[in-house]
Coordinates of N, CA and C in Angstrom, one line a residue:
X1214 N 0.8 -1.2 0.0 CA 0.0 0.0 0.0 C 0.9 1.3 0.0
X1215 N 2.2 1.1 1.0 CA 3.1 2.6 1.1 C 4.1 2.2 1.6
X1216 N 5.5 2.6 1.8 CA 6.1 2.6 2.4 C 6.4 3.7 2.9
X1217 N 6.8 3.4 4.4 CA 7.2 4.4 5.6 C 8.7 4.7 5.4
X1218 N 8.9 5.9 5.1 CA 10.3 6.3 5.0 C 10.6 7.2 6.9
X1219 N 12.0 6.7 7.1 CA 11.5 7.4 8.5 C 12.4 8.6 8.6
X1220 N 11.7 9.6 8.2 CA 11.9 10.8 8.4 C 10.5 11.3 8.3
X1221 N 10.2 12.9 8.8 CA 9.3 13.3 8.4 C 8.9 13.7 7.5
X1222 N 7.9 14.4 7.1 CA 7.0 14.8 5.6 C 8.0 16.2 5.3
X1223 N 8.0 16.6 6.3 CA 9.0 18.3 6.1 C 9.6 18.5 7.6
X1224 N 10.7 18.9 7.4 CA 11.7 19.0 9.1 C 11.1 20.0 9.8
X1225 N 11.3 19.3 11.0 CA 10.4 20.5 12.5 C 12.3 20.3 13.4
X1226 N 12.7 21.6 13.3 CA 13.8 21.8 14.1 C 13.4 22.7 14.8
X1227 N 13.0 22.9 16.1 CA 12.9 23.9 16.9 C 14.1 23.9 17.6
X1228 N 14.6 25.0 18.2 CA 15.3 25.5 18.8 C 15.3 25.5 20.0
X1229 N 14.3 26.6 20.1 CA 13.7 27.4 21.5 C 12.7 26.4 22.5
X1230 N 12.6 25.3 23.0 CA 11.9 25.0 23.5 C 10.8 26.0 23.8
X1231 N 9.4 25.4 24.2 CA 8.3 26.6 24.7 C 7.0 25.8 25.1
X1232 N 6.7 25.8 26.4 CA 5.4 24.6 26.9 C 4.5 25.4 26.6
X1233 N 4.4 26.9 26.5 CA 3.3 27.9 26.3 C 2.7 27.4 25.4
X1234 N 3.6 27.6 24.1 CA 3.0 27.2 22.4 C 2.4 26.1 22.5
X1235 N 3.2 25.0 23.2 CA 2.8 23.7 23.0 C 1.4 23.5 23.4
X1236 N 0.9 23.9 24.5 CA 0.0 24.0 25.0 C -1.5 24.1 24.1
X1237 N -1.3 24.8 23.1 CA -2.0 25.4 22.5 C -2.1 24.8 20.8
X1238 N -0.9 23.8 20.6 CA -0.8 23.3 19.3 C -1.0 21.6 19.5
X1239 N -0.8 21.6 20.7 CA -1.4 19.8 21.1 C -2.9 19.9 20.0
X1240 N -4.0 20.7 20.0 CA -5.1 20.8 19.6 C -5.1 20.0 18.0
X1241 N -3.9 20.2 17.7 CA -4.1 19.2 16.0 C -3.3 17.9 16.2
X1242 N -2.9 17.4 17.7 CA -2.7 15.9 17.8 C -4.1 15.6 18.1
X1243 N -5.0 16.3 19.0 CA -5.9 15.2 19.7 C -7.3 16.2 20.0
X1244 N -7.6 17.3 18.8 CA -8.3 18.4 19.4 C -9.4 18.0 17.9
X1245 N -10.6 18.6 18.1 CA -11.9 17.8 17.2 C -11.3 18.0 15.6
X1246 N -10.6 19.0 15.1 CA -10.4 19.3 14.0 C -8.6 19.2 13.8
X1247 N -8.3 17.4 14.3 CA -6.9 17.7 14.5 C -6.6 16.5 13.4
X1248 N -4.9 16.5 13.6 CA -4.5 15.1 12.1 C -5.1 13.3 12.6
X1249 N -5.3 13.6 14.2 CA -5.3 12.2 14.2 C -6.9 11.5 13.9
X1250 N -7.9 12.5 14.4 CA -9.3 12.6 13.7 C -9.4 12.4 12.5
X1251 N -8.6 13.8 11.2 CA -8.3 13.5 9.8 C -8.2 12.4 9.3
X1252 N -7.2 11.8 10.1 CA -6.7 10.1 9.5 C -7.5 8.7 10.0
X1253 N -8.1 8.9 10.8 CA -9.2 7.9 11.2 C -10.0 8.0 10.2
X1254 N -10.8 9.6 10.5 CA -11.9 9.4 9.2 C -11.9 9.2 7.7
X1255 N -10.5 9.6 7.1 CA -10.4 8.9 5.9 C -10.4 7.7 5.7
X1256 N -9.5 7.6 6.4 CA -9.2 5.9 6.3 C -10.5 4.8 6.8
X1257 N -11.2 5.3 7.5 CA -12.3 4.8 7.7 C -13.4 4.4 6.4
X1258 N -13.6 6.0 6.1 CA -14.5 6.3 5.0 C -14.3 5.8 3.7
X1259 N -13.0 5.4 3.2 CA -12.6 4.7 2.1 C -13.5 3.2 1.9
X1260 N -14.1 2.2 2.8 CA -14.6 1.4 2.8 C -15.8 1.5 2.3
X1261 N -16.3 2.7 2.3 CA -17.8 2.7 1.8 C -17.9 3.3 0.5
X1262 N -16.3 3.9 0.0 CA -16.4 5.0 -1.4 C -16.5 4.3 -2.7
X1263 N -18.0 4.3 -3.0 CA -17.8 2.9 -4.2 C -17.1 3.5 -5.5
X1264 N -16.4 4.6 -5.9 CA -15.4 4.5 -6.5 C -14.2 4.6 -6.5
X1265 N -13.3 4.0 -7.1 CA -11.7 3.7 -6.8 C -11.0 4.5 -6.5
X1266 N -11.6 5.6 -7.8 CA -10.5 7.1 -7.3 C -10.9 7.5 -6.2
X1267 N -12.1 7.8 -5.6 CA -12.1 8.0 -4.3 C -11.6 7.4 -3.4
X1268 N -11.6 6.1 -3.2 CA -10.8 5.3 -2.6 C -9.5 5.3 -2.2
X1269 N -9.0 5.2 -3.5 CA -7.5 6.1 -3.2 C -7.1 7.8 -3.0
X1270 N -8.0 8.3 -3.4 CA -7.9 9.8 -2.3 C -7.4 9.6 -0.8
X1271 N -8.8 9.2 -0.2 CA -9.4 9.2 0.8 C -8.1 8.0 1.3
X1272 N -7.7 7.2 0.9 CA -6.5 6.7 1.3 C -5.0 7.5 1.4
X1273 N -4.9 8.1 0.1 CA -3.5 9.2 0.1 C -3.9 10.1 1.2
X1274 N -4.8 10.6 1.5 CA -5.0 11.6 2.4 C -5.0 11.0 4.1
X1275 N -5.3 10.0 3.9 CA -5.5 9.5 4.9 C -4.4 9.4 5.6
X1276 N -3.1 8.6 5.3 CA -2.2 8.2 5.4 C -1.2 9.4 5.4
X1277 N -1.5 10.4 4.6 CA -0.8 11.8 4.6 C -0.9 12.2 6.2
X1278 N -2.4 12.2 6.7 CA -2.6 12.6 7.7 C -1.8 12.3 8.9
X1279 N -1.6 11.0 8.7 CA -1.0 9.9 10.0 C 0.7 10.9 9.9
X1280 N 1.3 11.2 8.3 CA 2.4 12.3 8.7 C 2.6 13.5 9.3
X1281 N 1.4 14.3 9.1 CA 1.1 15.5 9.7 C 1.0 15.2 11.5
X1282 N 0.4 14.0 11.6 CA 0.1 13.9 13.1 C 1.6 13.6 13.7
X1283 N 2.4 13.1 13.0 CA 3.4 13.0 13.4 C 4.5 14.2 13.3
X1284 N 4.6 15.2 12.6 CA 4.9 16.5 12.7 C 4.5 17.2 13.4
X1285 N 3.6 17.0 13.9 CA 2.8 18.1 14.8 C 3.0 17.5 16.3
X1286 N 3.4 16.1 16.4 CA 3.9 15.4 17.8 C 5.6 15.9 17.9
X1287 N 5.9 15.5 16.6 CA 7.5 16.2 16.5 C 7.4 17.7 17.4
X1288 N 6.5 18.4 16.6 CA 6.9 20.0 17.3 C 6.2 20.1 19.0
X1289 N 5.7 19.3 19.0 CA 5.3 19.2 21.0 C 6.1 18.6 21.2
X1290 N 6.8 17.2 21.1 CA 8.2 16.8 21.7 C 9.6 18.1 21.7
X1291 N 9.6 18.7 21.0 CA 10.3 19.8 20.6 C 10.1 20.7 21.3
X1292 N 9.0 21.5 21.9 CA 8.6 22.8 22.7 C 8.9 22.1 23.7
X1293 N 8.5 21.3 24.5 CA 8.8 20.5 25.7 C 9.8 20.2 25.6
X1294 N 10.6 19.4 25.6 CA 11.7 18.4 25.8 C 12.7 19.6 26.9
X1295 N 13.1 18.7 28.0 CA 13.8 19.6 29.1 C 13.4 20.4 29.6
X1296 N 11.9 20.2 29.9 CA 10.9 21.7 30.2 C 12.0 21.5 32.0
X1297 N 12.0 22.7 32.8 CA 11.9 23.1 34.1 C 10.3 22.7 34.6
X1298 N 10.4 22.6 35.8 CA 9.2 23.1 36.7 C 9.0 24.2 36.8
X1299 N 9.9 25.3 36.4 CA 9.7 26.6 36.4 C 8.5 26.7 35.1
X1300 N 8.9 26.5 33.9 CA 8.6 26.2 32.5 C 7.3 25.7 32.4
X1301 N 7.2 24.9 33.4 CA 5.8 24.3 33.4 C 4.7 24.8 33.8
X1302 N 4.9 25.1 35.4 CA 4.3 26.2 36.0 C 3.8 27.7 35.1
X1303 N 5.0 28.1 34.3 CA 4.8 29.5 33.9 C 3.9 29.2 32.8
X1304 N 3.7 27.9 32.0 CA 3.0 27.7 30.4 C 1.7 27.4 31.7
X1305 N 1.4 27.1 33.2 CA 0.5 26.6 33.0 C 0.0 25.1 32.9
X1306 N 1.0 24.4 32.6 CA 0.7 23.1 32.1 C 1.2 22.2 33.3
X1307 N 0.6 22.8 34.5 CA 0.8 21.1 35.6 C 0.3 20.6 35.4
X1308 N -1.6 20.4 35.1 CA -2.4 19.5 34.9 C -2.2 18.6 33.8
X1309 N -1.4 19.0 32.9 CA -0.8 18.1 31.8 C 0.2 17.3 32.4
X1310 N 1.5 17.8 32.8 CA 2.7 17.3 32.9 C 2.1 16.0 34.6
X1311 N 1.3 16.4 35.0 CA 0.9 15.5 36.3 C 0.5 14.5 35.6
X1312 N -0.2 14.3 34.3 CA -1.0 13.6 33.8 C 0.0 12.6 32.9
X1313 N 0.5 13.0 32.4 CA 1.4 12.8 31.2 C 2.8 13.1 31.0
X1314 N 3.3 13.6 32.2 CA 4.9 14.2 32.1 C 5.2 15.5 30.6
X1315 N 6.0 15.1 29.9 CA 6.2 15.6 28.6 C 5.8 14.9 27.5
X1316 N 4.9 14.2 27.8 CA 4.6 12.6 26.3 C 3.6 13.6 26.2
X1317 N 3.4 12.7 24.6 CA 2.9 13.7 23.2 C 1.0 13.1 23.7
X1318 N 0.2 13.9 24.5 CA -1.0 12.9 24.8 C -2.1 13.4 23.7
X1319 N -2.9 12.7 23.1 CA -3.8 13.4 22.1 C -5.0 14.1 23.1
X1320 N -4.9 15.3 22.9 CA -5.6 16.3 23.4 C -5.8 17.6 22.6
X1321 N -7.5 18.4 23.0 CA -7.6 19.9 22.2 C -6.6 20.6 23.1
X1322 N -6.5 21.6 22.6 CA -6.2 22.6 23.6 C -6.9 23.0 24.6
X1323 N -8.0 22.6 24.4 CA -9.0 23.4 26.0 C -8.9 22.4 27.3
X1324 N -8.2 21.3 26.9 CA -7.7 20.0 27.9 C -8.6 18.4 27.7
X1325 N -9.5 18.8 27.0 CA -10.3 17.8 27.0 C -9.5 16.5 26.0
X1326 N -9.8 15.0 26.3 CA -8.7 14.6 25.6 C -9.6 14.0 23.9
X1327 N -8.9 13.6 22.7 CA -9.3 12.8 21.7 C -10.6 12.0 22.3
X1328 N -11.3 12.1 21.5 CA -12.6 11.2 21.4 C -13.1 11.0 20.0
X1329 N -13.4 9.8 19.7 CA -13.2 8.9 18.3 C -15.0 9.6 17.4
X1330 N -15.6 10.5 18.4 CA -17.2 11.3 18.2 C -16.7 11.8 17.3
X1331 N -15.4 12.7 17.2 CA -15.2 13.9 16.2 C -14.8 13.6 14.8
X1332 N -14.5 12.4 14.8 CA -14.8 12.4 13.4 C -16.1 11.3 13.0
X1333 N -16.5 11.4 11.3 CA -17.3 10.6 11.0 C -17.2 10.1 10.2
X1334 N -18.5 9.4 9.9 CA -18.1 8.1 8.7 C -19.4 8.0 8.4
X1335 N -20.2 8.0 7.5 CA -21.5 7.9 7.2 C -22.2 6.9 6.1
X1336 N -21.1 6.3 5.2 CA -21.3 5.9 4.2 C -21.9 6.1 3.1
X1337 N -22.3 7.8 3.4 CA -22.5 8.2 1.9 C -21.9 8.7 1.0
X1338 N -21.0 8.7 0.4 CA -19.8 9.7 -0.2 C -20.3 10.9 -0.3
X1339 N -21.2 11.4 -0.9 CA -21.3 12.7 -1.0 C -21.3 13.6 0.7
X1340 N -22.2 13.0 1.4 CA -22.3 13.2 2.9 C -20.5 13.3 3.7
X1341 N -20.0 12.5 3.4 CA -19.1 12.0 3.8 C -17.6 12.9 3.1
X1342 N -17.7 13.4 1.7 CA -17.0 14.5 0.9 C -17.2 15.6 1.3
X1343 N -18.5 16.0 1.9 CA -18.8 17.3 2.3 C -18.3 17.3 3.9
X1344 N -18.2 16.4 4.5 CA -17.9 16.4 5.7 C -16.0 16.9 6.0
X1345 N -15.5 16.1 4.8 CA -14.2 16.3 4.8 C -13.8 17.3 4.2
X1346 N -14.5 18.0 2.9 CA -14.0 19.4 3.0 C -14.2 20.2 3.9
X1347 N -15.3 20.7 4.8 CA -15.4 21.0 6.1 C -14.2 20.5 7.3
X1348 N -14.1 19.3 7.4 CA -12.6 19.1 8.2 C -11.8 19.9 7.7
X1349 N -11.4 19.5 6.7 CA -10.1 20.2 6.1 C -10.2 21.8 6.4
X1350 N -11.5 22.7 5.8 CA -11.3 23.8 6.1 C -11.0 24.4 7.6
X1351 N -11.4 23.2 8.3 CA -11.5 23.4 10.0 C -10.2 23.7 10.4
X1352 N -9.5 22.8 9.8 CA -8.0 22.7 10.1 C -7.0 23.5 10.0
X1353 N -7.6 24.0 8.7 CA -6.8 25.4 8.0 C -7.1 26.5 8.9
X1354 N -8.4 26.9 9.7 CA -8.6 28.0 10.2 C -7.2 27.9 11.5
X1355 N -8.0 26.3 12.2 CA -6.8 26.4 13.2 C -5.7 26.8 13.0
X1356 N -4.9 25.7 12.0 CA -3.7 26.2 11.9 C -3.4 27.9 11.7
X1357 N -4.1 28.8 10.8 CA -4.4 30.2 11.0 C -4.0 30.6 12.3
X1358 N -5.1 30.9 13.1 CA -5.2 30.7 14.2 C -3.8 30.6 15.2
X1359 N -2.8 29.0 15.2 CA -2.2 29.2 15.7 C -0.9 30.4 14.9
X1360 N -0.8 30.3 13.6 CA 0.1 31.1 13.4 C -0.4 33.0 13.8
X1361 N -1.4 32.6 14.3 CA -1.5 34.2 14.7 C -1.1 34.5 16.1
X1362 N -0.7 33.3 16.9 CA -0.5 33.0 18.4 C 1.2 33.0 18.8
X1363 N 1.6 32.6 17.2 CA 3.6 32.0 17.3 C 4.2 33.4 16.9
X1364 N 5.3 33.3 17.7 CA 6.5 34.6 16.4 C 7.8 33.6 16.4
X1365 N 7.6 32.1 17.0 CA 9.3 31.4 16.7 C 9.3 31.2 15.0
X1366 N 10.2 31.8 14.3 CA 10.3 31.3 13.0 C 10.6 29.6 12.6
X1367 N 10.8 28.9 13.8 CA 11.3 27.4 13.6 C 9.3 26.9 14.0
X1368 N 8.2 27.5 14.3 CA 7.9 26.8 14.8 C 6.7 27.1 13.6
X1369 N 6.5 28.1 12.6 CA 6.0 28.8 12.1 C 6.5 28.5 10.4
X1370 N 7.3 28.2 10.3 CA 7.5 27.1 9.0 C 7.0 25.9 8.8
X1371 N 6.8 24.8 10.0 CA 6.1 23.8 9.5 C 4.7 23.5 10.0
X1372 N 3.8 24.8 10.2 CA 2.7 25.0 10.8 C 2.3 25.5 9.4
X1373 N 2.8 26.3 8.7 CA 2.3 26.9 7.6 C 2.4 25.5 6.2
X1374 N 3.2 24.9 6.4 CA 3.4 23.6 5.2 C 2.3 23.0 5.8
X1375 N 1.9 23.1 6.6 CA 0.7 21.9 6.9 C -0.5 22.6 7.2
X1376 N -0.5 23.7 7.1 CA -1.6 24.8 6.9 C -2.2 24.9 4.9
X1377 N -1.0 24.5 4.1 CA -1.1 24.4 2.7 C -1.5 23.1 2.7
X1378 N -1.3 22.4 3.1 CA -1.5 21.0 3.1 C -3.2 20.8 3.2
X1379 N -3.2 21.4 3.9 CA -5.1 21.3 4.8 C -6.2 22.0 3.2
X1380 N -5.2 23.3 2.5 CA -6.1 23.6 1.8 C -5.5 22.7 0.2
X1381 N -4.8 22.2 0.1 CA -4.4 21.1 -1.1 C -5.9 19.7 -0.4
X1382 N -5.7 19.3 0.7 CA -6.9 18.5 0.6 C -8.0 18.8 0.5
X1383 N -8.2 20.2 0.9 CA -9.8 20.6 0.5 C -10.3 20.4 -1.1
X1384 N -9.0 20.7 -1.6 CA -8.9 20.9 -3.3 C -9.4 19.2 -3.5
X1385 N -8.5 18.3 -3.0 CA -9.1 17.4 -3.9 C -9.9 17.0 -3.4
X1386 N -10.6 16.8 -2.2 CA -12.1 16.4 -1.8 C -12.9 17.0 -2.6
X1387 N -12.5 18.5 -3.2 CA -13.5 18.7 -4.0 C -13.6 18.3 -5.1
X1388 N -12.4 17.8 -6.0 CA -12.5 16.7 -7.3 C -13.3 15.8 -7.2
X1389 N -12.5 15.0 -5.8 CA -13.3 13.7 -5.6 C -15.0 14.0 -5.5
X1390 N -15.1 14.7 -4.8 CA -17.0 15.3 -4.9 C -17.7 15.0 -6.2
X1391 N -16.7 15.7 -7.1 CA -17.1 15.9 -8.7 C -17.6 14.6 -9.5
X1392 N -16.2 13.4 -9.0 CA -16.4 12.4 -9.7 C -17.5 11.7 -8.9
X1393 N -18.0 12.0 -7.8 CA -19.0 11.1 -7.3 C -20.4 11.8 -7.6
X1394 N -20.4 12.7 -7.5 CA -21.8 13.4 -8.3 C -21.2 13.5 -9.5
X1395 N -20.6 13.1 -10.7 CA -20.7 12.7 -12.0 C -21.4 11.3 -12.3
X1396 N -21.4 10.5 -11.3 CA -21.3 8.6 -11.3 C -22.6 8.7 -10.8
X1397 N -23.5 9.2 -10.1 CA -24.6 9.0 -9.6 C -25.6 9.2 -10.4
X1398 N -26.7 8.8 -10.2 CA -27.7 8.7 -11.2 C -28.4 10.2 -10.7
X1399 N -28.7 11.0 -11.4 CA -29.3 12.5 -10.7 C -30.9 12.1 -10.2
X1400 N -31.6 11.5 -10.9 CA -32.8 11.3 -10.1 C -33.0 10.8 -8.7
X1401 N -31.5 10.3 -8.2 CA -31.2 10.0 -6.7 C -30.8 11.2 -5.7
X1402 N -30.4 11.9 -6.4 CA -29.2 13.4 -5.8 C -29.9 14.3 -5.8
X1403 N -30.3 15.2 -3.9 CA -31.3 15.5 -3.9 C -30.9 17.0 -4.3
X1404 N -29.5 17.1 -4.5 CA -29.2 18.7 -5.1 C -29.4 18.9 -6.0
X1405 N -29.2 17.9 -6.7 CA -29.6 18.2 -8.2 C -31.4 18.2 -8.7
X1406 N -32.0 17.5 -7.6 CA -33.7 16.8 -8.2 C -34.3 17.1 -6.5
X1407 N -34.9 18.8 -6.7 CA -35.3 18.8 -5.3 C -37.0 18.1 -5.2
X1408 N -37.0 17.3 -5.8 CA -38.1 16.3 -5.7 C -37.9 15.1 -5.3
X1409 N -36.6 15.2 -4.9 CA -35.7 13.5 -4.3 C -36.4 13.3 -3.1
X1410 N -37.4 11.9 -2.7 CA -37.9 11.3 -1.8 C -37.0 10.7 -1.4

Protein backbone atom coordinates (compact mmCIF):
# COMPACT_ATOMS: atom_id res chain seq x y z
CA UNK A 1 0.00 0.00 0.00
CA UNK A 2 3.09 2.65 1.07
CA UNK A 3 6.10 2.63 2.38
CA UNK A 4 7.21 4.40 5.63
CA UNK A 5 10.26 6.25 4.97
CA UNK A 6 11.53 7.38 8.53
CA UNK A 7 11.85 10.79 8.37
CA UNK A 8 9.29 13.33 8.42
CA UNK A 9 6.99 14.77 5.64
CA UNK A 10 9.00 18.29 6.09
CA UNK A 11 11.67 19.03 9.08
CA UNK A 12 10.39 20.48 12.53
CA UNK A 13 13.84 21.80 14.10
CA UNK A 14 12.89 23.85 16.87
CA UNK A 15 15.30 25.47 18.85
CA UNK A 16 13.73 27.43 21.46
CA UNK A 17 11.94 25.02 23.55
CA UNK A 18 8.27 26.61 24.71
CA UNK A 19 5.37 24.61 26.92
CA UNK A 20 3.30 27.91 26.29
CA UNK A 21 3.03 27.20 22.43
CA UNK A 22 2.81 23.66 22.97
CA UNK A 23 -0.04 24.03 25.04
CA UNK A 24 -2.03 25.41 22.52
CA UNK A 25 -0.81 23.28 19.26
CA UNK A 26 -1.42 19.82 21.13
CA UNK A 27 -5.07 20.79 19.62
CA UNK A 28 -4.07 19.16 16.01
CA UNK A 29 -2.69 15.94 17.83
CA UNK A 30 -5.88 15.18 19.71
CA UNK A 31 -8.29 18.44 19.35
CA UNK A 32 -11.93 17.84 17.25
CA UNK A 33 -10.37 19.34 14.02
CA UNK A 34 -6.86 17.69 14.52
CA UNK A 35 -4.47 15.09 12.14
CA UNK A 36 -5.32 12.22 14.21
CA UNK A 37 -9.28 12.56 13.73
CA UNK A 38 -8.33 13.53 9.82
CA UNK A 39 -6.68 10.10 9.50
CA UNK A 40 -9.21 7.89 11.16
CA UNK A 41 -11.89 9.45 9.21
CA UNK A 42 -10.44 8.90 5.89
CA UNK A 43 -9.23 5.88 6.26
CA UNK A 44 -12.31 4.77 7.67
CA UNK A 45 -14.52 6.31 5.03
CA UNK A 46 -12.56 4.66 2.06
CA UNK A 47 -14.57 1.43 2.83
CA UNK A 48 -17.78 2.72 1.76
CA UNK A 49 -16.43 4.98 -1.35
CA UNK A 50 -17.80 2.91 -4.16
CA UNK A 51 -15.38 4.45 -6.51
CA UNK A 52 -11.69 3.73 -6.85
CA UNK A 53 -10.55 7.08 -7.35
CA UNK A 54 -12.10 7.97 -4.32
CA UNK A 55 -10.82 5.33 -2.60
CA UNK A 56 -7.50 6.12 -3.20
CA UNK A 57 -7.92 9.80 -2.26
CA UNK A 58 -9.36 9.17 0.75
CA UNK A 59 -6.50 6.68 1.34
CA UNK A 60 -3.45 9.20 0.13
CA UNK A 61 -5.01 11.57 2.40
CA UNK A 62 -5.52 9.54 4.90
CA UNK A 63 -2.20 8.17 5.42
CA UNK A 64 -0.76 11.81 4.56
CA UNK A 65 -2.62 12.62 7.73
CA UNK A 66 -0.99 9.89 10.04
CA UNK A 67 2.40 12.29 8.69
CA UNK A 68 1.08 15.48 9.71
CA UNK A 69 0.13 13.93 13.14
CA UNK A 70 3.45 13.05 13.42
CA UNK A 71 4.94 16.53 12.71
CA UNK A 72 2.83 18.08 14.75
CA UNK A 73 3.89 15.39 17.80
CA UNK A 74 7.46 16.24 16.52
CA UNK A 75 6.95 19.95 17.29
CA UNK A 76 5.29 19.22 21.02
CA UNK A 77 8.24 16.82 21.72
CA UNK A 78 10.32 19.77 20.64
CA UNK A 79 8.56 22.77 22.71
CA UNK A 80 8.75 20.51 25.73
CA UNK A 81 11.73 18.40 25.76
CA UNK A 82 13.76 19.61 29.07
CA UNK A 83 10.90 21.66 30.16
CA UNK A 84 11.92 23.12 34.06
CA UNK A 85 9.15 23.06 36.68
CA UNK A 86 9.65 26.61 36.38
CA UNK A 87 8.59 26.22 32.47
CA UNK A 88 5.75 24.28 33.37
CA UNK A 89 4.32 26.22 35.99
CA UNK A 90 4.75 29.46 33.94
CA UNK A 91 3.04 27.71 30.41
CA UNK A 92 0.54 26.60 33.00
CA UNK A 93 0.69 23.11 32.05
CA UNK A 94 0.75 21.14 35.56
CA UNK A 95 -2.45 19.46 34.94
CA UNK A 96 -0.83 18.12 31.77
CA UNK A 97 2.74 17.31 32.88
CA UNK A 98 0.94 15.49 36.26
CA UNK A 99 -0.96 13.57 33.81
CA UNK A 100 1.44 12.76 31.24
CA UNK A 101 4.93 14.16 32.14
CA UNK A 102 6.23 15.56 28.60
CA UNK A 103 4.59 12.64 26.35
CA UNK A 104 2.94 13.73 23.24
CA UNK A 105 -0.96 12.86 24.82
CA UNK A 106 -3.81 13.39 22.07
CA UNK A 107 -5.55 16.28 23.39
CA UNK A 108 -7.64 19.89 22.17
CA UNK A 109 -6.16 22.57 23.61
CA UNK A 110 -9.00 23.44 25.99
CA UNK A 111 -7.75 19.98 27.90
CA UNK A 112 -10.31 17.79 27.01
CA UNK A 113 -8.69 14.58 25.62
CA UNK A 114 -9.28 12.75 21.72
CA UNK A 115 -12.61 11.17 21.40
CA UNK A 116 -13.21 8.94 18.29
CA UNK A 117 -17.16 11.27 18.20
CA UNK A 118 -15.16 13.93 16.16
CA UNK A 119 -14.78 12.39 13.43
CA UNK A 120 -17.26 10.61 11.02
CA UNK A 121 -18.09 8.08 8.66
CA UNK A 122 -21.54 7.92 7.24
CA UNK A 123 -21.28 5.86 4.20
CA UNK A 124 -22.51 8.23 1.87
CA UNK A 125 -19.78 9.66 -0.17
CA UNK A 126 -21.33 12.73 -0.99
CA UNK A 127 -22.26 13.20 2.89
CA UNK A 128 -19.10 12.01 3.76
CA UNK A 129 -16.96 14.52 0.95
CA UNK A 130 -18.81 17.35 2.26
CA UNK A 131 -17.94 16.36 5.68
CA UNK A 132 -14.22 16.28 4.82
CA UNK A 133 -13.97 19.42 2.98
CA UNK A 134 -15.40 21.01 6.09
CA UNK A 135 -12.56 19.11 8.22
CA UNK A 136 -10.05 20.19 6.06
CA UNK A 137 -11.30 23.81 6.09
CA UNK A 138 -11.52 23.38 10.01
CA UNK A 139 -8.05 22.73 10.09
CA UNK A 140 -6.79 25.45 7.98
CA UNK A 141 -8.57 27.95 10.24
CA UNK A 142 -6.76 26.44 13.19
CA UNK A 143 -3.72 26.23 11.89
CA UNK A 144 -4.41 30.16 11.00
CA UNK A 145 -5.19 30.71 14.21
CA UNK A 146 -2.23 29.17 15.70
CA UNK A 147 0.12 31.13 13.44
CA UNK A 148 -1.46 34.21 14.72
CA UNK A 149 -0.51 32.98 18.42
CA UNK A 150 3.58 32.03 17.34
CA UNK A 151 6.51 34.58 16.44
CA UNK A 152 9.31 31.45 16.68
CA UNK A 153 10.35 31.33 13.02
CA UNK A 154 11.31 27.39 13.55
CA UNK A 155 7.87 26.83 14.81
CA UNK A 156 5.97 28.81 12.08
CA UNK A 157 7.46 27.11 9.00
CA UNK A 158 6.07 23.76 9.46
CA UNK A 159 2.72 24.97 10.80
CA UNK A 160 2.28 26.95 7.56
CA UNK A 161 3.36 23.61 5.23
CA UNK A 162 0.70 21.94 6.92
CA UNK A 163 -1.63 24.83 6.89
CA UNK A 164 -1.12 24.41 2.70
CA UNK A 165 -1.48 20.95 3.08
CA UNK A 166 -5.07 21.35 4.77
CA UNK A 167 -6.10 23.58 1.80
CA UNK A 168 -4.37 21.13 -1.08
CA UNK A 169 -6.94 18.45 0.62
CA UNK A 170 -9.83 20.57 0.55
CA UNK A 171 -8.90 20.93 -3.28
CA UNK A 172 -9.05 17.36 -3.87
CA UNK A 173 -12.06 16.40 -1.84
CA UNK A 174 -13.52 18.74 -4.04
CA UNK A 175 -12.50 16.73 -7.34
CA UNK A 176 -13.31 13.72 -5.60
CA UNK A 177 -17.05 15.33 -4.90
CA UNK A 178 -17.07 15.85 -8.69
CA UNK A 179 -16.43 12.37 -9.73
CA UNK A 180 -19.02 11.12 -7.27
CA UNK A 181 -21.79 13.43 -8.25
CA UNK A 182 -20.67 12.67 -12.02
CA UNK A 183 -21.28 8.59 -11.29
CA UNK A 184 -24.59 9.03 -9.55
CA UNK A 185 -27.75 8.74 -11.25
CA UNK A 186 -29.32 12.48 -10.73
CA UNK A 187 -32.80 11.33 -10.10
CA UNK A 188 -31.23 9.99 -6.69
CA UNK A 189 -29.22 13.38 -5.81
CA UNK A 190 -31.33 15.53 -3.87
CA UNK A 191 -29.21 18.74 -5.11
CA UNK A 192 -29.61 18.21 -8.18
CA UNK A 193 -33.67 16.83 -8.22
CA UNK A 194 -35.29 18.82 -5.33
CA UNK A 195 -38.12 16.28 -5.73
CA UNK A 196 -35.65 13.53 -4.31
CA UNK A 197 -37.92 11.29 -1.79
Amino acid sequence: MWTYEKKLEYPVNIKCPNPAIAKFIITQVGGPDGELAASQRYLSQRYSMPYDEGKAILTDIGTEELAHLEMVSAIIHQLTRNMTIDQIKAAGMEPYFVDHTAGVYPQAAAGFPFDAKVFASKGDPITDLMEDMAAEQKARTTYDNILRMVDDPDVIDPIRYLRQREINHFQRFGETLRIVQDNLNSRNYYAMNPAFD
